[in-house]
PDB file of C-alpha atoms in Angstrom:
ATOM      1  CA  MET A 107       5.073  23.870  34.753  1.00  0.00           C
ATOM      2  CA  PRO A 108       1.892  26.030  34.589  1.00  0.00           C
ATOM      3  CA  ILE A 109      -0.761  24.692  32.211  1.00  0.00           C
ATOM      4  CA  ARG A 110      -0.555  27.698  29.887  1.00  0.00           C
ATOM      5  CA  GLU A 111       3.209  27.396  29.526  1.00  0.00           C
ATOM      6  CA  ALA A 112       2.901  23.644  28.947  1.00  0.00           C
ATOM      7  CA  ILE A 113       0.428  24.241  26.141  1.00  0.00           C
ATOM      8  CA  ARG A 114       2.666  26.878  24.572  1.00  0.00           C
ATOM      9  CA  ASP A 115       5.732  24.631  24.831  1.00  0.00           C
ATOM     10  CA  GLN A 116       3.955  21.609  23.335  1.00  0.00           C
ATOM     11  CA  MET A 117       2.485  23.640  20.471  1.00  0.00           C
ATOM     12  CA  SER A 118       5.898  25.104  19.707  1.00  0.00           C
ATOM     13  CA  ARG A 119       7.562  21.692  19.589  1.00  0.00           C
ATOM     14  CA  TYR A 120       4.743  20.218  17.519  1.00  0.00           C
ATOM     15  CA  SER A 121       4.959  22.941  14.889  1.00  0.00           C
ATOM     16  CA  ARG A 122       8.737  22.678  14.483  1.00  0.00           C
ATOM     17  CA  THR A 123       9.944  20.756  11.464  1.00  0.00           C
ATOM     18  CA  ASP A 124      13.726  21.103  11.769  1.00  0.00           C
ATOM     19  CA  THR A 125      13.900  17.975  13.937  1.00  0.00           C
ATOM     20  CA  LEU A 126      12.119  15.757  11.397  1.00  0.00           C
ATOM     21  CA  GLY A 127      14.187  13.241   9.471  1.00  0.00           C
ATOM     22  CA  PRO A 128      13.938  13.257   5.656  1.00  0.00           C
ATOM     23  CA  HIS A 129      11.606  10.258   5.569  1.00  0.00           C
ATOM     24  CA  GLU A 130       9.445  11.248   8.519  1.00  0.00           C
ATOM     25  CA  SER A 131       5.867  12.290   7.849  1.00  0.00           C
ATOM     26  CA  TYR A 132       5.139  15.976   7.387  1.00  0.00           C
ATOM     27  CA  LEU A 133       1.490  16.070   6.282  1.00  0.00           C
ATOM     28  CA  SER A 134      -1.240  13.487   5.820  1.00  0.00           C
ATOM     29  CA  TYR A 135      -3.827  14.627   3.279  1.00  0.00           C
ATOM     30  CA  HIS A 136      -6.613  12.087   2.809  1.00  0.00           C
ATOM     31  CA  ASP A 137      -4.913   9.146   1.043  1.00  0.00           C
ATOM     32  CA  VAL A 138      -1.467  10.740   0.629  1.00  0.00           C
ATOM     33  CA  ARG A 139       1.230  11.171   3.237  1.00  0.00           C
ATOM     34  CA  LEU A 140       4.025  13.628   2.472  1.00  0.00           C
ATOM     35  CA  THR A 141       7.453  13.380   4.094  1.00  0.00           C
ATOM     36  CA  LYS A 142       9.921  16.129   4.815  1.00  0.00           C
ATOM     37  CA  ASN A 143      11.924  14.903   1.825  1.00  0.00           C
ATOM     38  CA  ASP A 144       8.842  15.274  -0.399  1.00  0.00           C
ATOM     39  CA  MET A 145       8.570  18.893   0.733  1.00  0.00           C
ATOM     40  CA  ALA A 146      12.229  19.467  -0.104  1.00  0.00           C
ATOM     41  CA  CYS A 147      11.627  18.057  -3.599  1.00  0.00           C
ATOM     42  CA  LEU A 148       8.849  20.594  -4.106  1.00  0.00           C
ATOM     43  CA  LYS A 149      11.253  23.446  -3.469  1.00  0.00           C
ATOM     44  CA  SER A 150      14.053  22.710  -5.897  1.00  0.00           C
ATOM     45  CA  ASP A 151      14.470  19.021  -6.729  1.00  0.00           C
ATOM     46  CA  TRP A 152      12.970  16.380  -9.022  1.00  0.00           C
ATOM     47  CA  ILE A 153       9.246  15.991  -8.348  1.00  0.00           C
ATOM     48  CA  ASN A 154       8.545  12.447  -7.190  1.00  0.00           C
ATOM     49  CA  ASP A 155       5.565  10.070  -7.313  1.00  0.00           C
ATOM     50  CA  ASN A 156       4.319  11.202  -3.927  1.00  0.00           C
ATOM     51  CA  ASN A 157       4.333  14.873  -4.924  1.00  0.00           C
ATOM     52  CA  ILE A 158       2.273  14.098  -8.023  1.00  0.00           C
ATOM     53  CA  SER A 159      -0.117  11.857  -6.066  1.00  0.00           C
ATOM     54  CA  PHE A 160      -0.656  14.664  -3.569  1.00  0.00           C
ATOM     55  CA  TRP A 161      -1.375  17.145  -6.355  1.00  0.00           C
ATOM     56  CA  GLN A 162      -3.907  14.787  -7.916  1.00  0.00           C
ATOM     57  CA  GLU A 163      -5.566  14.248  -4.537  1.00  0.00           C
ATOM     58  CA  TYR A 164      -5.699  18.001  -4.012  1.00  0.00           C
ATOM     59  CA  LEU A 165      -7.245  18.630  -7.449  1.00  0.00           C
ATOM     60  CA  GLU A 166      -9.837  15.938  -6.802  1.00  0.00           C
ATOM     61  CA  ARG A 167     -10.769  17.313  -3.393  1.00  0.00           C
ATOM     62  CA  GLU A 168     -10.639  21.026  -4.175  1.00  0.00           C
ATOM     63  CA  GLU A 169     -11.637  21.209  -7.857  1.00  0.00           C
ATOM     64  CA  LEU A 170     -13.366  18.053  -9.093  1.00  0.00           C
ATOM     65  CA  SER A 171     -15.533  17.826  -5.977  1.00  0.00           C
ATOM     66  CA  ARG A 172     -17.219  21.092  -6.984  1.00  0.00           C
ATOM     67  CA  HIS A 173     -18.417  19.533 -10.228  1.00  0.00           C
ATOM     68  CA  MET A 174     -20.610  16.617  -9.223  1.00  0.00           C
ATOM     69  CA  GLY A 175     -21.354  15.624 -12.818  1.00  0.00           C
ATOM     70  CA  SER A 176     -17.696  15.369 -13.743  1.00  0.00           C
ATOM     71  CA  ALA A 177     -16.405  11.988 -14.906  1.00  0.00           C
ATOM     72  CA  VAL A 178     -12.702  12.878 -15.004  1.00  0.00           C
ATOM     73  CA  ILE A 179     -10.281  10.361 -13.494  1.00  0.00           C
ATOM     74  CA  LEU A 180      -6.777  11.229 -12.259  1.00  0.00           C
ATOM     75  CA  LEU A 181      -4.845   7.973 -12.190  1.00  0.00           C
ATOM     76  CA  ARG A 182      -2.026   7.850  -9.645  1.00  0.00           C
ATOM     77  CA  PRO A 183       1.538   7.258 -10.876  1.00  0.00           C
ATOM     78  CA  SER A 184       1.642   3.808  -9.243  1.00  0.00           C
ATOM     79  CA  MET A 185      -1.493   2.762 -11.139  1.00  0.00           C
ATOM     80  CA  VAL A 186      -0.100   4.038 -14.435  1.00  0.00           C
ATOM     81  CA  GLN A 187       3.166   2.196 -13.867  1.00  0.00           C
ATOM     82  CA  ALA A 188       1.272  -1.003 -13.051  1.00  0.00           C
ATOM     83  CA  ILE A 189      -0.642  -0.704 -16.336  1.00  0.00           C
ATOM     84  CA  LYS A 190       2.558  -0.083 -18.281  1.00  0.00           C
ATOM     85  CA  MET A 191       4.502  -2.974 -16.784  1.00  0.00           C
ATOM     86  CA  ASN A 192       1.728  -5.591 -16.810  1.00  0.00           C
ATOM     87  CA  PRO A 193       1.793  -7.825 -19.915  1.00  0.00           C
ATOM     88  CA  ASN A 194      -1.926  -8.484 -19.379  1.00  0.00           C
ATOM     89  CA  PRO A 195      -3.359  -5.122 -18.295  1.00  0.00           C
ATOM     90  CA  GLU A 196      -6.919  -6.419 -18.536  1.00  0.00           C
ATOM     91  CA  GLU A 197      -6.231  -8.245 -15.277  1.00  0.00           C
ATOM     92  CA  LEU A 198      -6.006  -4.884 -13.510  1.00  0.00           C
ATOM     93  CA  GLU A 199      -9.470  -3.707 -14.506  1.00  0.00           C
ATOM     94  CA  GLY A 200     -11.036  -4.724 -11.193  1.00  0.00           C
ATOM     95  CA  ALA A 201      -8.448  -2.728  -9.230  1.00  0.00           C
ATOM     96  CA  LEU A 202      -8.815   0.422 -11.336  1.00  0.00           C
ATOM     97  CA  PRO A 203     -11.487   3.132 -11.294  1.00  0.00           C
ATOM     98  CA  ASP A 204     -14.307   2.797 -13.827  1.00  0.00           C
ATOM     99  CA  LEU A 205     -12.299   3.982 -16.841  1.00  0.00           C
ATOM    100  CA  LYS A 206     -14.887   2.937 -19.422  1.00  0.00           C
ATOM    101  CA  ASN A 207     -17.509   5.332 -18.040  1.00  0.00           C
ATOM    102  CA  SER A 208     -15.136   8.272 -17.581  1.00  0.00           C
ATOM    103  CA  SER A 209     -14.950  11.340 -19.812  1.00  0.00           C
ATOM    104  CA  HIS A 210     -11.204  11.917 -19.503  1.00  0.00           C
ATOM    105  CA  ILE A 211      -8.302  10.047 -17.899  1.00  0.00           C
ATOM    106  CA  PHE A 212      -5.140  11.822 -16.716  1.00  0.00           C
ATOM    107  CA  LEU A 213      -2.058   9.579 -16.566  1.00  0.00           C
ATOM    108  CA  PRO A 214       1.397  10.754 -15.374  1.00  0.00           C
ATOM    109  CA  ILE A 215       3.948   8.870 -17.484  1.00  0.00           C
ATOM    110  CA  ASN A 216       7.329   7.850 -16.082  1.00  0.00           C
ATOM    111  CA  ASP A 217      10.247   6.379 -18.038  1.00  0.00           C
ATOM    112  CA  CYS A 218      11.037   3.688 -15.462  1.00  0.00           C
ATOM    113  CA  ARG A 219      11.081   0.183 -16.961  1.00  0.00           C
ATOM    114  CA  ARG A 220      12.019  -1.791 -13.844  1.00  0.00           C
ATOM    115  CA  VAL A 221       9.292  -3.985 -12.395  1.00  0.00           C
ATOM    116  CA  ASP A 222      11.053  -4.018  -9.005  1.00  0.00           C
ATOM    117  CA  ASP A 223      11.256  -0.217  -8.808  1.00  0.00           C
ATOM    118  CA  MET A 224       7.780   1.227  -9.244  1.00  0.00           C
ATOM    119  CA  GLU A 225       8.920   4.690  -8.119  1.00  0.00           C
ATOM    120  CA  GLY A 226      12.083   4.972 -10.218  1.00  0.00           C
ATOM    121  CA  GLY A 227      12.700   6.774 -13.510  1.00  0.00           C
ATOM    122  CA  SER A 228      14.129  10.127 -14.502  1.00  0.00           C
ATOM    123  CA  HIS A 229      11.452  11.876 -16.578  1.00  0.00           C
ATOM    124  CA  TRP A 230       7.743  12.681 -16.348  1.00  0.00           C
ATOM    125  CA  SER A 231       5.213  13.490 -19.055  1.00  0.00           C
ATOM    126  CA  LEU A 232       1.416  13.542 -19.154  1.00  0.00           C
ATOM    127  CA  LEU A 233      -1.064  11.467 -21.144  1.00  0.00           C
ATOM    128  CA  VAL A 234      -4.679  12.667 -21.247  1.00  0.00           C
ATOM    129  CA  VAL A 235      -7.277  10.377 -22.780  1.00  0.00           C
ATOM    130  CA  SER A 236     -10.561  11.719 -24.126  1.00  0.00           C
ATOM    131  CA  VAL A 237     -12.665   8.580 -23.796  1.00  0.00           C
ATOM    132  CA  ALA A 238     -15.626   9.760 -25.873  1.00  0.00           C
ATOM    133  CA  ASP A 239     -13.384  10.988 -28.688  1.00  0.00           C
ATOM    134  CA  ARG A 240     -11.106   7.956 -28.443  1.00  0.00           C
ATOM    135  CA  ILE A 241      -7.915   9.933 -28.591  1.00  0.00           C
ATOM    136  CA  ALA A 242      -4.917  10.186 -26.252  1.00  0.00           C
ATOM    137  CA  PHE A 243      -3.004  13.484 -26.024  1.00  0.00           C
ATOM    138  CA  HIS A 244       0.628  13.350 -24.942  1.00  0.00           C
ATOM    139  CA  TYR A 245       2.322  16.359 -23.302  1.00  0.00           C
ATOM    140  CA  ASP A 246       6.096  16.065 -22.973  1.00  0.00           C
ATOM    141  CA  SER A 247       8.107  19.028 -21.665  1.00  0.00           C
ATOM    142  CA  MET A 248      11.290  17.436 -23.026  1.00  0.00           C
ATOM    143  CA  SER A 249       9.889  16.101 -26.284  1.00  0.00           C
ATOM    144  CA  PRO A 250      10.234  13.410 -27.544  1.00  0.00           C
ATOM    145  CA  SER A 251      11.821  11.825 -24.445  1.00  0.00           C
ATOM    146  CA  ASN A 252       8.767   9.965 -23.169  1.00  0.00           C
ATOM    147  CA  CYS A 253       6.911   9.360 -26.420  1.00  0.00           C
ATOM    148  CA  THR A 254       7.662   5.624 -26.451  1.00  0.00           C
ATOM    149  CA  GLU A 255       6.637   5.259 -22.805  1.00  0.00           C
ATOM    150  CA  ALA A 256       3.361   7.056 -23.482  1.00  0.00           C
ATOM    151  CA  GLN A 257       2.683   4.860 -26.507  1.00  0.00           C
ATOM    152  CA  ILE A 258       3.166   1.753 -24.363  1.00  0.00           C
ATOM    153  CA  VAL A 259       0.595   3.007 -21.839  1.00  0.00           C
ATOM    154  CA  HIS A 260      -1.699   4.013 -24.716  1.00  0.00           C
ATOM    155  CA  SER A 261      -1.479   0.482 -26.117  1.00  0.00           C
ATOM    156  CA  LYS A 262      -2.222  -1.096 -22.729  1.00  0.00           C
ATOM    157  CA  LEU A 263      -5.186   1.236 -22.183  1.00  0.00           C
ATOM    158  CA  GLN A 264      -6.701   0.130 -25.474  1.00  0.00           C
ATOM    159  CA  LYS A 265      -6.773  -3.417 -24.122  1.00  0.00           C
ATOM    160  CA  ILE A 266      -8.458  -2.295 -20.899  1.00  0.00           C
ATOM    161  CA  LEU A 267     -11.022  -0.093 -22.640  1.00  0.00           C
ATOM    162  CA  GLY A 268     -11.679  -2.643 -25.367  1.00  0.00           C
ATOM    163  CA  TYR A 269     -11.215  -0.413 -28.411  1.00  0.00           C
ATOM    164  CA  SER A 270      -8.527   1.421 -30.358  1.00  0.00           C
ATOM    165  CA  MET A 271      -7.673   5.097 -29.885  1.00  0.00           C
ATOM    166  CA  ARG A 272      -5.671   7.644 -31.787  1.00  0.00           C
ATOM    167  CA  PHE A 273      -2.393   8.832 -30.256  1.00  0.00           C
ATOM    168  CA  ALA A 274      -1.436  12.505 -30.582  1.00  0.00           C
ATOM    169  CA  ASP A 275       2.022  13.565 -29.454  1.00  0.00           C
ATOM    170  CA  LEU A 276       1.571  17.338 -29.054  1.00  0.00           C
ATOM    171  CA  LYS A 277       4.795  18.905 -30.278  1.00  0.00           C
ATOM    172  CA  ASP A 278       3.667  22.394 -29.229  1.00  0.00           C
ATOM    173  CA  THR A 279       3.749  21.503 -25.522  1.00  0.00           C
ATOM    174  CA  PRO A 280       5.745  24.084 -23.476  1.00  0.00           C
ATOM    175  CA  GLN A 281       9.314  22.880 -22.962  1.00  0.00           C
ATOM    176  CA  GLN A 282      11.321  22.943 -19.744  1.00  0.00           C
ATOM    177  CA  ASP A 283      14.590  24.848 -19.582  1.00  0.00           C
ATOM    178  CA  ASN A 284      16.420  22.564 -17.128  1.00  0.00           C
ATOM    179  CA  GLY A 285      16.697  18.897 -16.246  1.00  0.00           C
ATOM    180  CA  MET A 286      14.458  18.740 -13.183  1.00  0.00           C
ATOM    181  CA  ASP A 287      11.168  20.539 -13.870  1.00  0.00           C
ATOM    182  CA  CYS A 288       9.394  17.786 -15.829  1.00  0.00           C
ATOM    183  CA  GLY A 289       7.189  16.871 -12.853  1.00  0.00           C
ATOM    184  CA  VAL A 290       6.335  20.526 -12.297  1.00  0.00           C
ATOM    185  CA  HIS A 291       5.216  20.752 -15.932  1.00  0.00           C
ATOM    186  CA  VAL A 292       3.006  17.681 -15.449  1.00  0.00           C
ATOM    187  CA  CYS A 293       1.356  19.154 -12.329  1.00  0.00           C
ATOM    188  CA  TRP A 294       0.821  22.503 -14.049  1.00  0.00           C
ATOM    189  CA  ALA A 295      -0.606  20.872 -17.194  1.00  0.00           C
ATOM    190  CA  MET A 296      -2.996  18.757 -15.130  1.00  0.00           C
ATOM    191  CA  LYS A 297      -4.364  21.783 -13.331  1.00  0.00           C
ATOM    192  CA  HIS A 298      -4.555  23.958 -16.456  1.00  0.00           C
ATOM    193  CA  LEU A 299      -6.289  21.344 -18.603  1.00  0.00           C
ATOM    194  CA  LEU A 300      -8.645  20.353 -15.814  1.00  0.00           C
ATOM    195  CA  VAL A 301      -9.568  23.720 -14.290  1.00  0.00           C
ATOM    196  CA  ARG A 302      -9.327  26.048 -17.285  1.00  0.00           C
ATOM    197  CA  ARG A 303     -10.497  23.682 -20.013  1.00  0.00           C
ATOM    198  CA  LEU A 304     -12.503  20.607 -19.067  1.00  0.00           C
ATOM    199  CA  LEU A 305     -14.384  21.929 -16.038  1.00  0.00           C
ATOM    200  CA  VAL A 306     -15.468  25.178 -17.688  1.00  0.00           C
ATOM    201  CA  VAL A 307     -16.869  23.636 -20.874  1.00  0.00           C
ATOM    202  CA  GLU A 308     -20.071  21.656 -21.123  1.00  0.00           C
ATOM    203  CA  ARG A 309     -19.407  17.954 -21.543  1.00  0.00           C
ATOM    204  CA  GLN A 310     -20.888  17.744 -25.028  1.00  0.00           C
ATOM    205  CA  LYS A 311     -18.849  20.631 -26.421  1.00  0.00           C
ATOM    206  CA  GLU A 312     -15.438  20.400 -28.037  1.00  0.00           C
ATOM    207  CA  VAL A 313     -12.474  21.310 -25.839  1.00  0.00           C
ATOM    208  CA  ASP A 314      -9.181  22.720 -27.079  1.00  0.00           C
ATOM    209  CA  MET A 315      -6.574  20.419 -25.527  1.00  0.00           C
ATOM    210  CA  SER A 316      -3.518  22.166 -26.926  1.00  0.00           C
ATOM    211  CA  LEU A 317      -1.110  24.049 -24.653  1.00  0.00           C
ATOM    212  CA  ALA A 318       0.442  25.924 -27.576  1.00  0.00           C
ATOM    213  CA  GLY A 319       1.577  29.423 -26.650  1.00  0.00           C
ATOM    214  CA  LYS A 320       1.418  28.775 -22.908  1.00  0.00           C
ATOM    215  CA  LYS A 321       4.473  29.416 -20.777  1.00  0.00           C
ATOM    216  CA  LEU A 322       5.111  27.953 -17.363  1.00  0.00           C
ATOM    217  CA  ASP A 323       6.951  29.752 -14.577  1.00  0.00           C
ATOM    218  CA  ALA A 324       8.225  26.579 -12.907  1.00  0.00           C
ATOM    219  CA  ALA A 325       9.597  28.364  -9.836  1.00  0.00           C
ATOM    220  CA  ARG A 326       6.237  30.033  -9.264  1.00  0.00           C
ATOM    221  CA  MET A 327       4.415  26.710  -9.667  1.00  0.00           C
ATOM    222  CA  ARG A 328       6.722  25.104  -7.104  1.00  0.00           C
ATOM    223  CA  ARG A 329       6.000  27.932  -4.663  1.00  0.00           C
ATOM    224  CA  GLU A 330       2.262  27.532  -5.220  1.00  0.00           C
ATOM    225  CA  MET A 331       2.353  23.806  -4.472  1.00  0.00           C
ATOM    226  CA  HIS A 332       4.599  24.278  -1.449  1.00  0.00           C
ATOM    227  CA  LYS A 333       2.380  27.056  -0.105  1.00  0.00           C
ATOM    228  CA  ILE A 334      -0.694  24.845  -0.441  1.00  0.00           C
ATOM    229  CA  CYS A 335       1.020  22.064   1.527  1.00  0.00           C
ATOM    230  CA  GLU A 336       2.047  24.473   4.274  1.00  0.00           C
ATOM    231  CA  ALA A 337      -1.459  25.937   4.480  1.00  0.00           C
ATOM    232  CA  LEU A 338      -2.971  22.460   4.758  1.00  0.00           C
ATOM    233  CA  ARG A 339      -0.472  21.526   7.468  1.00  0.00           C
ATOM    234  CA  LYS A 340      -1.382  24.600   9.486  1.00  0.00           C
ATOM    235  CA  LYS A 341      -5.070  23.860   9.017  1.00  0.00           C
ATOM    236  CA  ALA A 342      -4.590  20.291  10.226  1.00  0.00           C
ATOM    237  CA  ASN A 343      -2.429  21.481  13.114  1.00  0.00           C
ATOM    238  CA  ARG A 344      -5.181  23.786  14.304  1.00  0.00           C
ATOM    239  CA  SER A 345      -7.643  20.896  14.407  1.00  0.00           C
ATOM    240  CA  LEU A 346      -5.871  19.424  17.449  1.00  0.00           C
ATOM    241  CA  SER A 347      -6.985  20.825  20.762  1.00  0.00           C
ATOM    242  CA  PRO A 348      -4.366  22.177  23.210  1.00  0.00           C
ATOM    243  CA  MET A 349      -5.070  19.260  25.563  1.00  0.00           C
ATOM    244  CA  GLN A 350      -4.499  16.758  22.756  1.00  0.00           C
ATOM    245  CA  ARG A 351      -1.126  18.368  22.189  1.00  0.00           C
ATOM    246  CA  ILE A 352      -0.181  18.155  25.847  1.00  0.00           C
ATOM    247  CA  LYS A 353      -1.201  14.489  26.026  1.00  0.00           C
ATOM    248  CA  GLY A 354       0.986  13.822  23.012  1.00  0.00           C
ATOM    249  CA  GLU A 355      -1.838  12.732  20.746  1.00  0.00           C
ATOM    250  CA  GLY A 356      -0.663  13.050  17.195  1.00  0.00           C
ATOM    251  CA  LYS A 357       2.977  13.163  18.293  1.00  0.00           C
ATOM    252  CA  ASP A 358       3.840  10.104  16.227  1.00  0.00           C
ATOM    253  CA  TYR A 359       1.705  11.136  13.268  1.00  0.00           C
ATOM    254  CA  PRO A 360       1.738  14.127  10.925  1.00  0.00           C
ATOM    255  CA  PRO A 361      -0.992  16.766  10.907  1.00  0.00           C
ATOM    256  CA  ARG A 362      -3.918  15.093   9.140  1.00  0.00           C
ATOM    257  CA  ILE A 363      -6.698  16.262   6.859  1.00  0.00           C
ATOM    258  CA  GLY A 364      -9.268  13.613   6.003  1.00  0.00           C
ATOM    259  CA  ASN A 365     -10.654  10.594   7.797  1.00  0.00           C
ATOM    260  CA  ASP A 366      -8.346   8.017   9.352  1.00  0.00           C
TER     261      ASP A 366
END
């Protein structure tokens, strides 16, 4: 086969996704690896831990990185679940980011209570802690479904931080109109509160943390997240040279952005 045709054939096969199994890797973005099933969840299903972890990674890399003085921490769902389920959360302090010197902590809250299933559960909400103000804001798109779960995490965080905090369950949080968009609401709220509130206000000034009056187009948010993933996959795909494709390098791995 002529070299040009071989390159074209290999590139075509590499870019196809219809042959991937549901649990096969689709995109590797820094510390998060998305599967084909994760991509399907973004379109119309329940948003899972991996989807939320990817979104946090993306916000860190594309938004927080532009603000070098920022001290905002986006805790991954697995970390939040570990805090919630550990009877002695202080033991986790060495494995966590420096929470005590942060300005705000974003924590996706899941209603799973099983220690042996760290990625289970059926509902997401968001807890945002203002460390300096010593207050935790809870955003639940199906209020008050996750209020107890958020209060448990709030209680455990107090032990890690070493002081008490107020807990504010924000009843004016936008509500979902179906049973599967809770994770989409969490991703939207994280971006809105981070990009349009915290990162545009000087650290010493007061920030309005209410989402009252806001309305989420969940379908549009899903499309935005899916489009970002596809764009990143194409960008990573382009980083491989034609000869790397022919040799099969990367064949067993997804398109990657970030260091190995």
